[in-house]
XYZ file of C-alpha atoms in Angstrom:
665
model
C -29.067 -11.898 31.507
C -32.270 -9.983 30.900
C -32.465 -10.250 27.137
C -32.723 -13.127 24.743
C -33.476 -13.532 21.075
C -37.018 -14.133 19.946
C -36.047 -17.009 17.695
C -35.088 -20.371 19.106
C -32.356 -22.580 17.806
C -33.515 -25.928 16.500
C -33.381 -28.808 18.913
C -30.192 -30.737 18.335
C -30.011 -34.519 18.447
C -29.296 -35.857 21.915
C -30.069 -32.549 23.650
C -29.878 -32.937 27.416
C -27.241 -35.645 27.149
C -23.482 -35.466 27.154
C -22.368 -35.085 23.567
C -19.938 -36.831 21.265
C -16.332 -35.674 21.424
C -14.968 -32.819 19.358
C -12.561 -35.137 17.628
C -9.283 -33.809 16.352
C -9.213 -30.654 18.464
C -6.913 -32.070 21.065
C -4.361 -33.057 18.478
C -4.495 -29.667 16.776
C -3.770 -27.626 19.887
C -2.139 -30.279 22.098
C -4.674 -29.366 24.753
C -4.548 -32.551 26.765
C -8.068 -33.456 27.844
C -9.829 -30.641 25.987
C -12.784 -31.456 23.845
C -16.430 -32.040 24.407
C -17.460 -34.082 27.426
C -18.400 -37.581 26.396
C -19.503 -40.753 28.069
C -17.586 -43.259 25.985
C -13.859 -43.813 25.492
C -12.680 -42.091 28.686
C -9.068 -41.013 28.977
C -6.796 -41.758 31.898
C -5.457 -38.245 32.306
C -7.056 -37.653 35.696
C -6.462 -41.078 37.203
C -4.177 -41.044 40.207
C -1.672 -43.816 39.800
C 1.621 -42.629 41.238
C 3.097 -44.366 44.239
C 3.321 -41.154 46.226
C -0.336 -40.342 45.596
C -1.326 -43.697 47.039
C 0.181 -42.623 50.387
C -2.600 -40.082 50.773
C -5.617 -42.322 50.428
C -8.502 -41.458 52.695
C -9.609 -45.054 53.017
C -7.959 -47.507 55.406
C -6.209 -50.597 54.206
C -5.257 -53.823 55.929
C -7.402 -55.353 58.636
C -9.229 -52.072 59.323
C -10.709 -52.330 55.829
C -12.359 -55.709 56.464
C -15.683 -56.785 57.973
C -17.536 -53.671 56.887
C -14.535 -51.369 56.922
C -13.649 -48.299 58.942
C -15.231 -45.002 57.929
C -14.911 -42.947 61.118
C -17.172 -39.928 61.153
C -18.174 -40.216 57.493
C -21.615 -38.754 56.921
C -21.432 -36.666 60.071
C -20.911 -32.966 60.504
C -17.423 -31.530 60.106
C -16.274 -29.380 63.032
C -13.013 -27.599 63.773
C -11.849 -27.512 67.390
C -9.195 -25.362 69.017
C -9.767 -26.049 72.729
C -10.136 -28.991 75.098
C -13.832 -28.436 75.846
C -14.847 -28.564 72.200
C -12.607 -31.545 71.492
C -14.038 -33.475 74.426
C -17.615 -32.557 73.533
C -17.519 -33.739 69.931
C -15.230 -36.721 70.528
C -17.623 -38.202 73.097
C -20.841 -37.359 71.229
C -23.218 -40.109 70.173
C -23.472 -38.762 66.622
C -20.795 -39.229 63.958
C -18.385 -36.312 63.596
C -15.326 -35.421 61.578
C -13.323 -33.439 64.113
C -10.548 -31.254 62.757
C -7.965 -30.327 65.370
C -6.484 -26.905 64.576
C -3.298 -25.922 66.380
C -2.171 -27.085 69.789
C -4.708 -28.154 72.409
C -3.266 -28.483 75.947
C -5.169 -30.929 78.154
C -5.812 -30.287 81.839
C -5.441 -31.764 84.356
C -2.117 -33.133 83.140
C -2.494 -36.659 81.731
C -6.300 -36.551 81.502
C -8.300 -38.637 79.053
C -10.241 -37.376 76.055
C -12.878 -40.066 75.564
C -13.504 -40.918 71.917
C -16.835 -42.499 71.032
C -17.863 -44.561 68.032
C -18.123 -43.177 64.490
C -15.522 -40.447 64.836
C -12.693 -39.103 62.734
C -10.098 -37.002 64.549
C -7.768 -35.339 62.084
C -5.139 -32.653 62.424
C -5.480 -29.539 60.290
C -2.335 -29.314 58.209
C 0.676 -30.626 60.118
C 0.196 -28.533 63.260
C -2.772 -30.189 64.974
C -1.666 -31.573 68.324
C -2.888 -32.762 71.699
C -0.505 -31.978 74.557
C -0.445 -33.619 78.030
C -3.509 -35.747 77.292
C -4.651 -39.172 76.095
C -7.232 -40.256 73.539
C -9.153 -43.073 75.218
C -11.481 -45.545 73.511
C -13.681 -47.386 76.014
C -14.860 -51.000 75.559
C -17.456 -51.314 72.829
C -16.203 -48.350 70.820
C -16.270 -48.954 67.072
C -15.326 -47.231 63.833
C -12.734 -44.593 64.741
C -10.088 -42.869 62.624
C -7.231 -40.948 64.283
C -5.113 -39.155 61.675
C -2.492 -36.498 61.169
C -2.098 -35.544 64.828
C 0.804 -35.073 67.192
C 0.124 -36.395 70.699
C 2.944 -35.513 73.042
C 4.482 -34.737 76.398
C 2.672 -36.353 79.284
C 5.928 -37.872 80.546
C 6.482 -37.556 84.279
C 10.143 -36.856 84.917
C 11.902 -39.854 86.474
C 9.123 -42.344 85.682
C 10.906 -43.961 82.698
C 9.054 -47.256 83.088
C 5.621 -45.699 83.518
C 5.114 -47.376 86.875
C 3.188 -44.549 88.512
C 1.239 -43.187 85.545
C -0.888 -44.554 82.736
C -0.659 -41.579 80.428
C -0.707 -43.194 77.004
C -1.059 -41.271 73.745
C -3.900 -43.534 72.589
C -5.396 -46.384 74.598
C -8.215 -48.684 73.508
C -9.813 -51.685 75.200
C -12.114 -54.162 73.414
C -12.821 -51.968 70.414
C -13.152 -52.740 66.726
C -12.391 -51.052 63.423
C -9.813 -48.399 64.227
C -7.371 -46.756 61.826
C -4.362 -44.922 63.317
C -2.606 -43.098 60.477
C 0.064 -40.413 59.932
C 0.403 -39.409 63.578
C 3.423 -38.540 65.723
C 3.505 -40.018 69.224
C 6.271 -38.848 71.517
C 7.391 -38.539 75.148
C 4.321 -39.807 76.933
C 3.841 -41.166 80.454
C 3.391 -44.899 79.789
C 2.784 -46.332 76.326
C 2.523 -44.371 73.146
C -0.078 -46.692 71.673
C -1.857 -49.396 73.693
C -4.266 -51.650 71.788
C -5.660 -54.017 74.385
C -8.174 -56.644 75.410
C -9.292 -58.296 72.191
C -9.495 -55.170 70.062
C -10.123 -56.182 66.447
C -9.718 -54.998 62.857
C -6.983 -52.450 63.488
C -4.565 -50.759 61.080
C -1.629 -48.633 62.253
C 0.114 -46.917 59.325
C 2.618 -44.135 58.593
C 3.065 -43.050 62.216
C 6.189 -41.881 64.063
C 6.962 -43.284 67.490
C 9.777 -41.270 69.083
C 11.611 -40.454 72.309
C 10.023 -43.083 74.504
C 10.480 -46.332 76.408
C 7.403 -48.521 75.796
C 6.307 -47.554 72.314
C 3.482 -49.800 71.171
C 1.845 -52.706 72.960
C -0.890 -55.056 71.763
C -2.744 -57.684 73.760
C -3.248 -58.058 77.527
C -5.589 -61.025 77.244
C -5.274 -64.802 76.940
C -7.740 -64.818 74.043
C -6.378 -64.871 70.509
C -8.643 -62.482 68.641
C -6.846 -59.305 67.572
C -6.242 -58.773 63.848
C -3.833 -55.922 63.162
C -1.895 -54.437 60.250
C 1.182 -52.322 61.059
C 2.943 -50.710 58.097
C 5.240 -47.836 57.138
C 5.789 -46.681 60.713
C 9.031 -45.208 62.010
C 10.209 -46.216 65.469
C 13.171 -44.044 66.404
C 14.625 -43.256 69.809
C 12.431 -45.910 71.442
C 13.451 -48.830 73.660
C 10.882 -51.632 73.600
C 7.442 -52.682 72.279
C 8.087 -51.725 68.679
C 5.596 -53.413 68.868
C 5.057 -56.157 71.410
C 2.153 -58.313 70.207
C 0.621 -60.590 72.833
C -1.834 -63.314 71.753
C -2.778 -61.695 68.439
C -4.650 -63.880 66.014
C -2.924 -62.129 63.089
C -0.235 -59.443 63.230
C 1.010 -58.270 59.844
C 4.045 -55.966 60.008
C 5.530 -54.655 56.773
C 7.710 -51.794 55.555
C 8.405 -50.487 59.053
C 11.662 -48.764 59.994
C 13.323 -49.220 63.385
C 16.327 -46.982 64.006
C 18.375 -45.276 66.719
C 17.094 -47.612 69.413
C 17.668 -46.390 72.959
C 20.915 -48.062 74.074
C 20.826 -48.390 77.874
C 22.577 -51.746 78.112
C 19.408 -53.675 78.973
C 20.039 -57.193 77.620
C 16.353 -58.281 77.599
C 13.879 -55.425 77.529
C 15.449 -53.512 74.710
C 14.108 -55.026 71.509
C 12.306 -54.471 68.246
C 9.309 -56.675 67.361
C 8.151 -59.426 69.722
C 5.621 -62.130 68.873
C 4.337 -63.185 72.292
C 1.974 -65.828 73.634
C 0.168 -67.488 70.729
C 0.577 -64.622 68.289
C 0.923 -65.372 64.598
C 3.163 -62.641 63.164
C 4.360 -61.947 59.638
C 7.140 -59.390 59.072
C 7.918 -58.269 55.521
C 10.414 -55.866 53.942
C 11.174 -53.868 57.056
C 14.439 -52.083 57.824
C 16.261 -52.437 61.150
C 19.212 -50.136 61.853
C 20.968 -50.205 65.205
C 18.478 -52.512 66.915
C 19.047 -55.113 69.631
C 16.859 -58.228 69.203
C 15.241 -56.947 65.967
C 12.535 -59.640 66.019
C 11.848 -62.438 68.433
C 9.138 -64.972 69.241
C 8.010 -66.929 72.280
C 8.146 -70.715 72.025
C 4.336 -70.720 71.759
C 4.191 -68.041 69.063
C 4.790 -68.089 65.328
C 6.851 -65.584 63.365
C 7.619 -65.504 59.663
C 10.111 -62.945 58.381
C 10.954 -62.290 54.757
C 12.700 -59.604 52.802
C 13.857 -57.335 55.624
C 17.211 -55.550 55.859
C 19.213 -55.660 59.084
C 22.040 -53.193 59.692
C 24.140 -52.879 62.862
C 21.907 -55.292 64.765
C 22.543 -57.852 67.479
C 20.671 -60.444 69.455
C 17.640 -62.527 68.591
C 16.273 -63.012 65.112
C 13.711 -65.750 65.736
C 11.538 -67.375 63.113
C 9.235 -70.283 63.758
C 6.077 -71.771 62.330
C 4.146 -70.687 59.250
C 1.968 -67.954 60.803
C -0.444 -66.963 57.983
C -0.591 -65.435 54.519
C -1.792 -61.803 54.681
C -2.992 -61.989 51.084
C -5.612 -64.464 52.190
C -7.225 -61.454 53.889
C -6.436 -58.370 51.756
C -4.268 -57.019 48.969
C -1.424 -54.634 49.736
C 1.564 -53.001 48.101
C 4.949 -54.080 49.427
C 7.748 -51.545 49.011
C 11.359 -52.762 48.724
C 13.049 -52.872 52.104
C 15.891 -50.684 50.847
C 13.408 -47.900 50.099
C 11.760 -47.967 53.523
C 13.963 -45.469 55.444
C 13.477 -42.752 52.832
C 9.769 -43.482 52.492
C 8.940 -43.304 56.173
C 11.140 -40.270 56.778
C 9.217 -38.422 54.078
C 5.705 -39.737 54.491
C 5.228 -40.811 58.114
C 3.827 -38.517 60.749
C 1.553 -35.496 60.199
C 1.595 -34.076 56.701
C 0.573 -30.611 55.585
C -1.129 -32.084 52.517
C -3.454 -34.338 54.451
C -6.826 -32.753 55.083
C -10.420 -33.716 55.271
C -11.842 -35.437 52.223
C -15.587 -35.972 52.032
C -16.669 -38.693 49.636
C -19.879 -38.565 47.599
C -21.869 -40.765 47.826
C -19.858 -42.958 50.228
C -19.776 -40.380 53.042
C -22.582 -38.090 51.910
C -25.401 -39.013 49.536
C -25.373 -35.756 47.556
C -22.855 -33.110 46.610
C -24.859 -30.496 48.495
C -24.889 -32.553 51.695
C -21.095 -32.762 51.501
C -20.864 -28.990 51.022
C -23.155 -28.517 54.019
C -20.785 -30.622 56.137
C -17.832 -28.283 55.510
C -17.352 -25.998 58.511
C -18.047 -22.296 58.138
C -14.909 -20.199 58.025
C -12.898 -23.095 56.652
C -9.231 -22.137 56.104
C -7.600 -25.423 55.073
C -8.791 -26.993 51.801
C -11.492 -29.613 52.141
C -11.834 -31.926 49.166
C -15.251 -33.166 48.141
C -14.463 -36.260 46.089
C -17.406 -37.057 43.828
C -17.573 -40.588 42.469
C -18.519 -41.197 38.835
C -22.229 -40.839 38.190
C -24.939 -38.347 37.346
C -26.055 -36.163 40.254
C -29.361 -34.471 39.454
C -29.314 -31.730 42.043
C -28.589 -28.068 42.587
C -25.446 -27.180 44.496
C -24.689 -23.941 46.349
C -21.328 -23.208 47.971
C -22.015 -20.182 50.199
C -19.505 -17.454 50.951
C -19.089 -18.855 54.463
C -17.453 -22.050 53.160
C -14.214 -21.115 51.358
C -11.310 -23.381 50.428
C -13.239 -26.260 48.876
C -11.918 -28.539 46.163
C -14.708 -30.186 44.176
C -13.079 -33.192 42.552
C -14.573 -35.735 40.177
C -12.878 -39.076 40.720
C -13.629 -40.681 37.367
C -11.070 -41.127 34.633
C -12.747 -38.456 32.494
C -14.697 -35.309 33.326
C -17.737 -36.764 31.585
C -17.823 -39.576 34.152
C -19.097 -37.228 36.872
C -21.973 -34.919 35.979
C -23.882 -32.427 38.137
C -27.039 -31.464 36.271
C -30.426 -29.801 36.690
C -32.985 -28.267 34.340
C -34.269 -24.980 35.789
C -34.847 -21.987 33.458
C -34.840 -18.365 34.585
C -38.629 -18.303 34.257
C -38.717 -20.384 37.445
C -36.588 -18.348 39.833
C -34.633 -15.806 37.844
C -31.227 -16.066 36.257
C -29.441 -16.846 39.514
C -32.120 -19.295 40.543
C -31.675 -21.218 37.328
C -28.025 -22.093 38.012
C -27.291 -25.757 38.540
C -24.209 -24.850 40.608
C -23.512 -21.546 42.372
C -20.179 -20.692 43.974
C -20.228 -17.657 46.281
C -17.179 -18.684 48.318
C -13.577 -17.692 47.673
C -10.788 -20.149 46.857
C -12.873 -22.886 45.300
C -11.407 -25.279 42.736
C -13.395 -27.704 40.578
C -11.692 -30.440 38.607
C -12.637 -33.306 36.355
C -16.369 -32.571 36.397
C -19.203 -31.709 34.036
C -21.735 -29.026 35.004
C -24.930 -29.002 32.993
C -28.292 -27.281 32.742
C -30.305 -29.502 30.421
C -33.410 -27.313 30.219
C -34.696 -27.824 26.670
C -35.334 -24.321 25.365
C -36.567 -25.642 22.017
C -39.340 -27.683 23.625
C -40.976 -24.990 25.780
C -42.204 -21.440 25.141
C -41.081 -19.335 28.105
C -40.256 -15.721 28.784
C -37.014 -16.429 30.574
C -35.068 -19.196 28.878
C -31.769 -18.375 30.510
C -30.535 -21.589 32.078
C -27.170 -21.412 33.825
C -24.972 -24.422 34.356
C -22.636 -22.413 36.616
C -22.625 -19.049 38.370
C -19.692 -17.788 40.426
C -19.372 -14.669 42.553
C -16.392 -15.707 44.674
C -12.769 -14.711 44.109
C -9.925 -17.032 43.109
C -12.125 -19.667 41.476
C -10.405 -22.330 39.358
C -11.932 -24.755 36.880
C -9.592 -27.424 35.528
C -10.641 -30.108 33.065
C -14.295 -29.192 33.430
C -17.209 -28.983 30.993
C -20.105 -26.510 31.053
C -23.150 -27.633 29.066
C -26.142 -25.445 28.287
C -27.703 -23.013 25.826
C -28.395 -19.431 26.875
C -26.208 -18.071 29.713
C -24.320 -21.314 30.322
C -21.423 -19.872 32.378
C -21.759 -16.713 34.453
C -18.663 -15.425 36.235
C -19.704 -12.513 38.401
C -18.795 -10.608 41.572
C -20.817 -9.508 44.612
C -21.211 -5.978 43.209
C -20.048 -3.885 40.298
C -16.847 -2.407 41.760
C -15.734 -5.624 43.489
C -13.310 -7.635 41.379
C -13.558 -11.428 41.451
C -11.211 -13.632 39.410
C -11.916 -16.914 37.656
C -9.452 -19.162 35.829
C -10.764 -21.796 33.396
C -8.198 -24.150 31.906
C -8.287 -27.256 29.713
C -12.067 -27.111 29.693
C -15.100 -27.050 27.414
C -17.948 -24.514 27.282
C -20.979 -24.702 25.004
C -24.003 -22.502 24.410
C -25.711 -20.136 22.019
C -26.756 -16.784 23.546
C -24.395 -14.865 25.870
C -23.114 -18.150 27.175
C -19.933 -16.729 28.743
C -20.952 -13.602 30.626
C -20.673 -11.478 33.766
C -18.348 -8.932 35.352
C -15.668 -11.142 36.929
C -12.150 -11.016 35.559
C -12.154 -14.321 33.726
C -9.430 -16.182 31.847
C -10.328 -19.097 29.592
C -7.130 -20.792 28.482
C -6.368 -23.892 26.415
C -10.052 -24.672 26.124
C -12.731 -25.444 23.559
C -15.712 -23.116 23.228
C -18.558 -24.459 21.123
C -21.077 -22.032 19.653
C -24.255 -24.011 19.068
C -26.445 -23.406 16.057
C -30.030 -22.347 16.709
C -31.020 -22.984 13.104
C -30.653 -19.424 11.798
C -28.805 -18.488 8.619
C -27.977 -15.001 9.917
C -27.830 -14.809 13.708
C -27.310 -17.817 15.964
C -26.129 -15.950 19.025
C -23.292 -14.386 20.991
C -20.376 -16.028 22.737
C -19.647 -13.343 25.351
C -21.616 -10.681 27.190
C -19.207 -8.989 29.562
C -20.297 -6.372 32.082
C -16.864 -5.325 33.332
C -16.667 -2.439 35.783
C -15.190 0.591 34.065
C -12.501 0.796 36.759
C -11.315 -2.740 36.005
C -8.896 -2.997 33.059
C -9.299 -6.762 32.871
C -12.584 -8.432 31.952
C -12.604 -11.566 29.780
C -9.504 -13.106 28.224
C -9.894 -16.077 25.894
C -6.423 -17.274 24.947
C -4.724 -20.266 23.397
C -8.116 -21.817 22.793
C -10.347 -22.983 19.947
C -13.848 -21.814 19.149
C -15.845 -24.326 17.112
C -19.342 -24.248 15.681
C -21.702 -26.086 13.384
C -23.629 -22.869 12.747
C -23.702 -21.478 9.172
C -20.853 -19.233 8.097
C -21.088 -15.654 9.298
C -23.910 -16.255 11.774
C -22.267 -15.952 15.213
C -21.048 -12.925 17.187
C -18.007 -12.901 19.426
C -19.940 -10.785 21.891
C -21.955 -7.784 22.935
C -21.735 -5.337 25.867
C -24.053 -6.086 28.772
C -25.066 -3.157 30.971
C -27.224 -4.804 33.691
C -30.169 -2.566 34.487
C -28.730 0.061 32.153
C -25.671 0.545 34.400
C -23.384 2.977 32.503
C -20.270 1.964 34.469
C -20.443 -1.631 33.263
C -18.199 -1.288 30.231
C -17.356 -4.660 28.716
C -13.704 -5.624 28.286
C -13.025 -8.709 26.163
C -9.779 -9.801 24.529
C -9.675 -12.884 22.329
C -6.093 -13.710 21.447
C -4.090 -16.548 19.940
C -7.309 -18.461 19.393
C -8.697 -20.372 16.409
C -12.007 -18.995 15.091
C -14.466 -20.905 12.895
C -16.195 -19.722 9.721
C -19.368 -19.247 11.766
C -17.945 -15.995 13.217
C -19.366 -12.883 11.573
C -17.109 -10.543 9.655
C -18.329 -7.825 12.050
C -18.334 -9.979 15.188
C -19.197 -7.390 17.870
C -22.689 -5.952 18.182
C -24.801 -3.544 20.238
C -27.015 -4.469 23.153
C -29.958 -2.658 24.790
C -29.058 0.662 23.205
C -25.380 0.506 24.149
C -22.934 0.555 21.264
C -20.272 -2.091 21.049
C -17.869 0.639 19.915
C -17.972 2.146 23.409
C -16.918 -1.165 24.932
C -13.369 -2.531 25.147
C -13.488 -5.300 22.544
C -10.227 -6.411 20.920
C -8.549 -9.332 19.193
C -4.920 -10.303 18.863
C -3.244 -12.829 16.563
C -6.282 -15.043 16.072
C -6.308 -17.665 13.312
C -8.781 -19.817 11.427
C -11.432 -19.084 8.776
C -13.315 -16.769 11.116
C -10.307 -14.566 11.842
C -9.793 -11.328 9.958
C -8.590 -7.766 10.403
C -11.187 -5.167 9.410
C -12.414 -1.791 10.566
C -15.090 -3.539 12.640
C -12.549 -5.804 14.367
C -10.304 -3.777 16.716
C -6.873 -5.375 17.071
C -4.723 -4.974 20.161
C -1.211 -3.645 19.584
C 1.849 -5.714 20.383
C 2.745 -3.307 23.182
C -0.704 -3.499 24.787
C -0.777 -7.276 24.385
C 2.312 -7.565 26.569
C 0.219 -6.140 29.446
C -2.778 -8.369 28.741
C -1.482 -11.822 29.582
C -2.955 -14.512 31.783
C -0.723 -13.301 34.606
C -1.874 -9.695 34.225
C -5.549 -10.628 34.335
C -5.268 -12.803 37.428
C -2.533 -11.146 39.476
C -4.705 -8.764 41.484
C -3.216 -7.342 44.678
C -2.248 -10.760 46.068
C -0.182 -12.098 43.142
C -2.612 -14.947 42.482
C -1.075 -17.318 39.931
C -3.109 -20.531 39.604
C -1.596 -21.186 36.166
C 1.808 -21.684 37.800
C 0.726 -25.131 39.016
C 0.942 -26.424 35.461
């Protein structure tokens, strides 16, 4: 904004800090987590506690989580690959990388290796990332690798059922440490599907599908007893042997796995389920065996403890011997009932469309901006930036080249995670003052507080605008967010006047004094609290809105089902004024405030002129508002019932692509 009032509001107690809650507002409107952001008494509304949500964790469990853990390419650049050359280049690089595999990548020559170096994450984009006719190979000394959400398939050589002439595994690793193999599908390869060999340590294999194969999954190939491995929630179906075979493992913990439809070729010995070999100590818990010969067996030198599993249509050996070990001496884990295992693994194992790249701040990246920088340009599948609770004093810019980002606070309350800076417009203009700028399309922010804590009462400046947030992208969503500031707190804009961008704000909180919700984007604020701050005046404390809607756009600002609150004196606050940037005549404000509670602070004539432009030439209306600040007078245009039916949340946001972010609720 280019104008501001000469008078300043009085400094309020605790300015620059997250405020006390607006108590009672939630109960009045049943608005869930609405209300002012606050540091104490957090709610649990945003905590993820469901069992299904736990299946999508981006952190390994089991043995891969021990001894420093497994982080893969965390902190490295995110790249998307679609061809063998790029995959091979980044996989073998010395630097950490998160490598997103998009679509099918055929490997040539047939059966060739893709060498994977240390500090790498290989992850399929959606559920269609796959490597065909090739093997991922981890050489001795490789450490800290995550392989997720991929299909690796079809290097089988016809007639070579036992893999005697080829060694075309899906994944092979020798003498490596800290590897997490998760949510992959391995099928129809030339030798083993998964070979973990030669004293490899701290391994977790979870939620994978092993299908259509002879030798599924082998561990060992050494006389040492060093390997520690967790194997859980995998589905072995249409396989013959090594499901798995564990040779001389120090600790092999198998739980909640499903073995079904075993290949039935009449082999009395080498068709089996789990085998504890050599001096392996194996614990099997709550697994489900259906149609399996020799479901679990142990050498005379090995130990095997089995508890809680279900066996159906099985035959042959069911060996138990020794005490093995107690997995809970090493890590905690959730054990699902054996009866639930078939349904769980059929739904959750293998590649999943919902699994994508999640970048953690500060675990993977020290700042929010560094995580944004790691997102690949031209991104098409959502990347989540998970921001841990804390205060991040930084500016953040999401450029137009990085769409499809979800900015997610991971605290229990939005006030737990705050992005804040203190730049006024005097030091870089209105845009330059913004703490966070979003120029990209399809960005969602949840469970966060955005703040500009510039103290306008403490400094005399010509340019006190201080934005907490500016958006110019389309299809921007804010859910359970707070915007803290004074003048020009939240600007929702578009790249130019006749380009329509849409913003949806729900279950959120916005505070300010002068023009603190403004811009030309089509913007819906629903089920939210808007707080008009007093500047200490008895007559004019400011303006809530300053829309600059393009005259060709019928939908500017809609505030609906919300509550406006204020501690300003009665009759001292405007609902808005029309902003014509640079005197632009085709910026004709459109604002509808409907079904919203208004405080006594609202003026009886709540709309006013700006920069020589009359409010009466703008498109300002109200509809069915309540509260002491609501009234119907000649200076308060009311929308008709018929017009109101065409000015709903859906109408404002629909556009030409039927965008409906509200439908998720």
